[in-house]
C-alpha cells in the first residue's frame, strides 16, 4: 500500500529525479512537475512504466491543480547552477517567488507537508566559516547571483510566513554543493566541468587563483538528508551538506588523479561575487535528524566519473 502521494516540482532535475527514485522506493506515489528548462526527461525515463509515477510537463509559476489527496510537496524547481540562473534570471526569480507561492498555496489546500529546496547561497559570500543556520548572510541583491540568492531568501521567508499564519508544515533544506550522476555535463558547475575536461584531455579551468573553497556532498547522502528532514517535524532551516572543505585548485588536482588525466590546470578570471569560502555547519542536522554524510569525496567522485565516462 502507498504511504502517500507526493508532488516533486523540478522532479526531472538532478536532485529532483533522485528524490523521485527515493520516494518511489519507499512506497510513495510520485507526481513530478517540471518545465524542463534545466531538467532533463532522460533523468526520469526509467520511471515511465512505473504505475506509481506520473510526469506532468508544467511551469509551477502557474496555479497548481492536482485532484485527490496529496501528503506532501517538495519544491525543487529552480535553475540552480550559476551559469543557468544567469542565463535565466527572470525565470529563476519567478520560480523562487511565484512558484514557491503556488506550491505553498497547494500545500495549504491539501493539508500537505511543504519542503523547500533552499540553498547555501542564502549566506552569499559569507564572512563566517563554517556557516551555521543562524548566520544571516552577506548577499549582493543586484549582483549576478542575486537572482538566485534573493529568490531563495524570499522563498524561505514565504514558507515561514505560511507556517506561522496558516500552520503549514514546512521544512527548509539549505542545500550545499551536491554532486553525482545525472548532473548535466555542461551546467557550468565545477564538478561536471572539470571531470569532463579531464576525461576529454582538455585544460581544467580553475577560476581565480583556486583558493576559494567548497564542500561537496554526494547525491545519495543529500537524498537521505532531505528524506529525513521531510519526515521530521523541524520547521526551521537546516543545513544539508558535507563539511569536508576543499580549495578549488586542490579539488582540480583530485580530479586529475582520479581520472588519470594528463590535462593541465589553467587559471581564468574569477566570476563576480564568487563566494570565497563555503562549508556547512551541520550540527543541527546531526542533532535533529541524526544525519551526516557517509560518502567520502574520493568514493563519490569515482562514481561520478564513471557516470560521465558512460555518457561520453
Ligand atoms: N569553478 C571553477 N571552474 C569551473 C567552474 C567553476 O574554478 O569551470 C569554481 C567557481 O568559480 C566556484 C567553484 O568552482 O568558486 C564552485 O562553482 P560552481 O559553479 O560549481 O558552484 P557555486 O558553488 O559557485 O555555486
Short mmCIF file of C-alpha atoms and ligand atoms in Angstrom, two decimals:
data_model
loop_
_atom_site.label_atom_id
_atom_site.label_comp_id
_atom_site.label_asym_id
_atom_site.label_seq_id
_atom_site.Cartn_x
_atom_site.Cartn_y
_atom_site.Cartn_z
CA UNK A 1 0.00 0.00 0.00
CA UNK A 2 1.18 3.51 -0.81
CA UNK A 3 2.49 5.60 2.09
CA UNK A 4 1.06 8.70 0.44
CA UNK A 5 1.22 10.82 -2.68
CA UNK A 6 3.92 13.43 -3.03
CA UNK A 7 4.43 16.11 -5.65
CA UNK A 8 8.02 16.90 -6.60
CA UNK A 9 8.50 20.14 -8.52
CA UNK A 10 11.68 20.12 -10.56
CA UNK A 11 11.46 16.34 -10.39
CA UNK A 12 13.29 15.88 -13.70
CA UNK A 13 16.34 17.75 -12.46
CA UNK A 14 19.48 16.38 -10.85
CA UNK A 15 18.41 16.28 -7.19
CA UNK A 16 14.69 16.15 -8.04
CA UNK A 17 14.97 12.96 -10.09
CA UNK A 18 16.94 11.18 -7.36
CA UNK A 19 14.22 12.23 -4.91
CA UNK A 20 11.57 10.73 -7.23
CA UNK A 21 13.52 7.45 -7.09
CA UNK A 22 13.83 7.60 -3.31
CA UNK A 23 10.13 8.26 -2.63
CA UNK A 24 9.08 5.54 -5.10
CA UNK A 25 11.49 3.08 -3.45
CA UNK A 26 9.94 4.00 -0.10
CA UNK A 27 6.45 3.13 -1.43
CA UNK A 28 5.11 6.59 -2.14
CA UNK A 29 3.26 7.64 -5.27
CA UNK A 30 5.13 10.44 -7.01
CA UNK A 31 3.84 13.19 -9.26
CA UNK A 32 6.70 15.00 -10.93
CA UNK A 33 6.22 18.52 -12.30
CA UNK A 34 8.94 20.05 -14.44
CA UNK A 35 9.01 22.57 -17.27
CA UNK A 36 12.30 21.07 -18.48
CA UNK A 37 14.19 24.38 -18.75
CA UNK A 38 17.15 22.79 -16.99
CA UNK A 39 15.58 19.46 -16.06
CA UNK A 40 16.05 16.56 -18.43
CA UNK A 41 13.47 13.94 -19.33
CA UNK A 42 16.24 11.33 -19.57
CA UNK A 43 16.63 11.58 -15.77
CA UNK A 44 13.16 10.08 -15.29
CA UNK A 45 12.87 7.92 -18.40
CA UNK A 46 13.48 4.77 -16.34
CA UNK A 47 10.32 5.58 -14.32
CA UNK A 48 7.99 5.89 -17.31
CA UNK A 49 6.42 2.44 -16.81
CA UNK A 50 6.19 2.73 -13.02
CA UNK A 51 2.47 2.83 -12.17
CA UNK A 52 3.20 4.92 -9.08
CA UNK A 53 4.92 7.64 -11.10
CA UNK A 54 3.35 10.45 -13.11
CA UNK A 55 5.19 13.14 -15.02
CA UNK A 56 3.49 16.38 -15.97
CA UNK A 57 5.37 18.95 -18.03
CA UNK A 58 4.39 22.09 -16.19
CA UNK A 59 5.66 25.50 -15.16
CA UNK A 60 4.90 25.81 -11.44
CA UNK A 61 4.86 29.59 -11.53
CA UNK A 62 1.26 28.96 -12.69
CA UNK A 63 -1.57 27.75 -10.45
CA UNK A 64 -1.01 24.11 -9.44
CA UNK A 65 -4.05 21.85 -9.54
CA UNK A 66 -3.94 18.13 -8.82
CA UNK A 67 -7.07 16.25 -7.78
CA UNK A 68 -7.20 13.88 -4.83
CA UNK A 69 -5.22 13.62 -1.64
CA UNK A 70 -1.61 14.72 -1.53
CA UNK A 71 0.54 14.25 1.58
CA UNK A 72 3.48 16.42 0.60
CA UNK A 73 5.01 18.75 -1.95
CA UNK A 74 8.75 19.07 -2.33
CA UNK A 75 9.64 22.26 -4.16
CA UNK A 76 12.87 21.62 -6.03
CA UNK A 77 12.06 23.57 -9.19
CA UNK A 78 14.69 26.20 -9.93
CA UNK A 79 17.69 26.85 -12.08
CA UNK A 80 20.48 26.02 -9.66
CA UNK A 81 23.84 26.41 -11.35
CA UNK A 82 25.34 29.91 -11.57
CA UNK A 83 25.58 29.62 -15.37
CA UNK A 84 21.92 28.57 -15.63
CA UNK A 85 20.47 31.19 -13.34
CA UNK A 86 22.44 33.94 -15.03
CA UNK A 87 21.09 32.71 -18.38
CA UNK A 88 17.52 32.57 -17.00
CA UNK A 89 17.47 35.27 -14.30
CA UNK A 90 13.78 36.14 -14.56
CA UNK A 91 12.62 32.51 -14.63
CA UNK A 92 14.80 31.90 -11.56
CA UNK A 93 13.24 34.79 -9.66
CA UNK A 94 9.76 33.74 -10.75
CA UNK A 95 10.07 30.11 -9.70
CA UNK A 96 11.59 31.09 -6.34
CA UNK A 97 8.88 33.67 -5.69
CA UNK A 98 5.71 32.83 -7.68
CA UNK A 99 6.48 29.10 -7.84
CA UNK A 100 7.03 28.91 -4.09
CA UNK A 101 3.79 30.83 -3.54
CA UNK A 102 1.84 28.39 -5.72
CA UNK A 103 3.47 25.37 -4.06
CA UNK A 104 2.67 26.73 -0.58
CA UNK A 105 -0.91 27.50 -1.54
CA UNK A 106 -1.18 23.97 -2.87
CA UNK A 107 0.27 22.52 0.38
CA UNK A 108 -2.19 24.58 2.40
CA UNK A 109 -5.18 23.43 0.34
CA UNK A 110 -4.16 19.76 0.67
CA UNK A 111 -3.02 19.96 4.28
CA UNK A 112 0.27 18.63 2.99
CA UNK A 113 3.87 18.95 4.14
CA UNK A 114 5.84 21.54 2.16
CA UNK A 115 9.58 21.08 1.73
CA UNK A 116 11.63 23.89 0.22
CA UNK A 117 14.92 23.20 -1.51
CA UNK A 118 16.78 26.25 -0.29
CA UNK A 119 20.49 26.81 -0.65
CA UNK A 120 23.79 27.73 0.93
CA UNK A 121 23.58 30.76 -1.37
CA UNK A 122 21.33 32.41 1.21
CA UNK A 123 24.66 33.05 3.01
CA UNK A 124 26.05 34.81 -0.09
CA UNK A 125 29.79 35.47 0.19
CA UNK A 126 29.96 34.54 3.86
CA UNK A 127 32.05 36.33 6.45
CA UNK A 128 31.94 33.39 8.86
CA UNK A 129 33.13 29.88 8.15
CA UNK A 130 31.66 27.30 8.51
CA UNK A 131 28.16 28.72 8.17
CA UNK A 132 25.62 27.91 10.91
CA UNK A 133 21.90 28.40 10.24
CA UNK A 134 21.75 31.49 12.44
CA UNK A 135 24.24 33.37 10.25
CA UNK A 136 22.19 35.86 8.21
CA UNK A 137 24.44 36.04 5.21
CA UNK A 138 26.20 38.54 3.01
CA UNK A 139 24.28 38.80 -0.25
CA UNK A 140 24.55 41.35 -3.05
CA UNK A 141 20.92 41.74 -4.17
CA UNK A 142 21.84 43.25 -7.54
CA UNK A 143 24.90 41.14 -8.37
CA UNK A 144 24.74 38.29 -10.92
CA UNK A 145 23.96 35.76 -8.18
CA UNK A 146 21.29 37.95 -6.57
CA UNK A 147 18.52 36.44 -8.70
CA UNK A 148 19.04 33.03 -7.14
CA UNK A 149 20.09 34.08 -3.66
CA UNK A 150 17.26 36.55 -3.16
CA UNK A 151 14.60 34.28 -4.65
CA UNK A 152 15.58 31.57 -2.18
CA UNK A 153 15.72 34.03 0.72
CA UNK A 154 12.24 35.23 -0.26
CA UNK A 155 11.10 31.59 -0.54
CA UNK A 156 12.32 30.87 2.99
CA UNK A 157 10.52 33.97 4.28
CA UNK A 158 7.31 33.00 2.48
CA UNK A 159 7.43 29.39 3.71
CA UNK A 160 7.97 30.61 7.25
CA UNK A 161 5.04 33.04 6.96
CA UNK A 162 2.77 30.23 5.71
CA UNK A 163 3.86 28.18 8.68
CA UNK A 164 3.19 31.00 11.17
CA UNK A 165 -0.04 32.27 9.67
CA UNK A 166 -1.62 29.16 8.12
CA UNK A 167 0.08 26.42 10.14
CA UNK A 168 1.53 24.75 7.02
CA UNK A 169 4.05 22.05 8.00
CA UNK A 170 7.16 23.47 6.34
CA UNK A 171 10.67 22.06 6.01
CA UNK A 172 13.55 24.18 4.74
CA UNK A 173 16.64 22.39 3.46
CA UNK A 174 19.64 24.66 2.88
CA UNK A 175 21.38 22.51 0.31
CA UNK A 176 25.15 22.98 -0.08
CA UNK A 177 27.14 21.93 -3.17
CA UNK A 178 25.93 18.49 -4.22
CA UNK A 179 27.30 16.28 -6.99
CA UNK A 180 26.80 12.89 -8.58
CA UNK A 181 25.30 11.06 -11.54
CA UNK A 182 22.70 12.99 -13.61
CA UNK A 183 24.39 16.36 -13.27
CA UNK A 184 24.31 17.97 -16.69
CA UNK A 185 27.66 17.75 -18.38
CA UNK A 186 27.52 21.41 -19.40
CA UNK A 187 25.70 23.01 -16.48
CA UNK A 188 28.84 25.05 -15.85
CA UNK A 189 29.40 23.84 -12.31
CA UNK A 190 32.83 22.88 -11.19
CA UNK A 191 32.23 19.13 -10.75
CA UNK A 192 30.87 18.20 -14.21
CA UNK A 193 33.06 20.81 -15.92
CA UNK A 194 36.38 19.64 -14.51
CA UNK A 195 35.55 15.93 -14.80
CA UNK A 196 34.58 16.26 -18.45
CA UNK A 197 37.60 18.41 -19.23
CA UNK A 198 39.84 15.78 -17.60
CA UNK A 199 38.17 12.90 -19.46
CA UNK A 200 38.48 14.69 -22.80
CA UNK A 201 42.10 15.75 -22.36
CA UNK A 202 41.20 19.45 -22.21
CA UNK A 203 42.69 22.02 -19.83
CA UNK A 204 40.94 22.21 -16.46
CA UNK A 205 39.56 25.72 -15.98
CA UNK A 206 40.05 26.89 -12.41
CA UNK A 207 38.60 30.33 -11.74
CA UNK A 208 40.58 32.92 -9.82
CA UNK A 209 43.65 31.52 -8.06
CA UNK A 210 41.65 28.47 -6.96
CA UNK A 211 41.99 29.34 -3.28
CA UNK A 212 38.20 29.68 -2.85
CA UNK A 213 36.69 26.72 -1.02
CA UNK A 214 33.65 24.50 -1.48
CA UNK A 215 32.43 21.42 0.38
CA UNK A 216 30.94 18.72 -1.80
CA UNK A 217 28.17 16.34 -0.77
CA UNK A 218 27.47 13.13 -2.70
CA UNK A 219 23.91 12.86 -4.02
CA UNK A 220 22.95 9.71 -2.06
CA UNK A 221 23.82 11.42 1.23
CA UNK A 222 21.87 14.52 0.24
CA UNK A 223 18.79 12.49 -0.69
CA UNK A 224 18.90 10.71 2.66
CA UNK A 225 19.15 14.08 4.44
CA UNK A 226 16.21 15.57 2.53
CA UNK A 227 14.14 12.43 3.14
CA UNK A 228 14.84 12.54 6.89
CA UNK A 229 14.08 16.26 7.05
CA UNK A 230 10.79 15.74 5.20
CA UNK A 231 9.74 13.16 7.80
CA UNK A 232 10.90 15.22 10.78
CA UNK A 233 8.94 17.97 12.46
CA UNK A 234 11.70 20.58 12.09
CA UNK A 235 10.25 23.77 10.64
CA UNK A 236 13.32 25.99 10.83
CA UNK A 237 16.06 25.94 8.14
CA UNK A 238 18.54 23.07 8.27
CA UNK A 239 21.92 22.96 6.54
CA UNK A 240 22.47 19.81 4.50
CA UNK A 241 25.92 19.30 3.06
CA UNK A 242 29.27 17.68 3.58
CA UNK A 243 31.66 19.67 5.79
CA UNK A 244 34.73 18.26 4.03
CA UNK A 245 36.02 21.63 2.72
CA UNK A 246 38.48 21.83 -0.18
CA UNK A 247 40.15 24.61 -2.12
CA UNK A 248 39.11 24.52 -5.80
CA UNK A 249 42.69 24.05 -7.02
CA UNK A 250 43.08 21.15 -4.60
CA UNK A 251 39.79 19.77 -5.97
CA UNK A 252 41.14 20.02 -9.55
CA UNK A 253 44.22 18.01 -8.53
CA UNK A 254 41.98 15.28 -7.08
CA UNK A 255 40.05 15.10 -10.37
CA UNK A 256 43.30 14.78 -12.31
CA UNK A 257 44.49 11.97 -10.04
CA UNK A 258 41.19 10.03 -10.07
CA UNK A 259 40.75 10.27 -13.84
CA UNK A 260 44.43 9.62 -14.55
CA UNK A 261 44.26 12.57 -16.95
CA UNK A 262 47.33 14.35 -18.32
CA UNK A 263 45.41 17.62 -18.66
CA UNK A 264 46.83 20.89 -17.31
CA UNK A 265 45.18 23.31 -14.93
CA UNK A 266 44.65 26.80 -16.38
CA UNK A 267 43.57 29.78 -14.33
CA UNK A 268 40.77 32.03 -15.55
CA UNK A 269 39.11 35.15 -14.20
CA UNK A 270 37.06 34.70 -11.03
CA UNK A 271 33.34 35.39 -11.66
CA UNK A 272 31.81 38.43 -9.89
CA UNK A 273 30.64 37.73 -6.31
CA UNK A 274 32.01 34.17 -6.34
CA UNK A 275 31.95 33.17 -2.62
CA UNK A 276 35.46 32.82 -1.20
CA UNK A 277 34.53 30.07 1.18
CA UNK A 278 31.67 27.72 1.81
CA UNK A 279 31.31 24.99 4.36
CA UNK A 280 28.20 23.85 6.20
CA UNK A 281 27.97 23.68 9.97
CA UNK A 282 25.81 20.54 10.20
CA UNK A 283 25.49 20.38 14.00
CA UNK A 284 21.74 20.89 13.73
CA UNK A 285 21.24 18.16 11.13
CA UNK A 286 23.31 15.79 13.25
CA UNK A 287 21.32 16.54 16.40
CA UNK A 288 17.82 16.91 15.00
CA UNK A 289 17.86 14.44 12.09
CA UNK A 290 20.64 12.10 13.23
CA UNK A 291 22.09 12.65 9.77
CA UNK A 292 25.56 13.15 8.45
CA UNK A 293 27.15 12.35 5.08
CA UNK A 294 28.79 8.94 4.75
CA UNK A 295 30.36 9.06 1.29
CA UNK A 296 33.94 10.31 1.04
CA UNK A 297 34.80 12.77 -1.72
CA UNK A 298 37.01 10.19 -3.43
CA UNK A 299 34.31 7.49 -3.37
CA UNK A 300 31.61 9.86 -4.66
CA UNK A 301 33.86 11.29 -7.35
CA UNK A 302 34.74 7.82 -8.62
CA UNK A 303 31.03 7.06 -9.12
CA UNK A 304 30.50 10.44 -10.78
CA UNK A 305 33.49 9.97 -13.08
CA UNK A 306 32.11 6.54 -14.10
CA UNK A 307 28.77 8.18 -14.91
CA UNK A 308 30.38 10.79 -17.15
CA UNK A 309 32.60 8.14 -18.80
CA UNK A 310 29.47 6.20 -19.77
CA UNK A 311 27.89 9.31 -21.27
CA UNK A 312 30.93 10.44 -23.26
N1 LIG B 1 34.75 26.98 -10.85
C1 LIG B 1 35.96 26.79 -11.46
N2 LIG B 1 35.98 26.30 -12.74
C2 LIG B 1 34.85 25.99 -13.42
C3 LIG B 1 33.62 26.17 -12.79
C4 LIG B 1 33.59 26.67 -11.50
O1 LIG B 1 37.03 27.06 -10.86
O2 LIG B 1 34.97 25.57 -14.59
C5 LIG B 1 34.73 27.49 -9.46
C6 LIG B 1 33.74 28.63 -9.21
O3 LIG B 1 34.36 29.87 -9.51
C7 LIG B 1 33.47 28.46 -7.75
C8 LIG B 1 33.55 26.94 -7.53
O4 LIG B 1 34.31 26.44 -8.62
O5 LIG B 1 34.44 29.08 -6.96
C9 LIG B 1 32.21 26.24 -7.49
O6 LIG B 1 31.48 26.67 -8.61
P1 LIG B 1 30.08 26.07 -9.03
O7 LIG B 1 29.68 26.72 -10.30
O8 LIG B 1 30.17 24.59 -9.04
O9 LIG B 1 29.04 26.44 -7.90
P2 LIG B 1 28.95 27.54 -6.72
O10 LIG B 1 29.43 26.81 -5.52
O11 LIG B 1 29.83 28.71 -7.04
O12 LIG B 1 27.53 27.88 -6.67
#
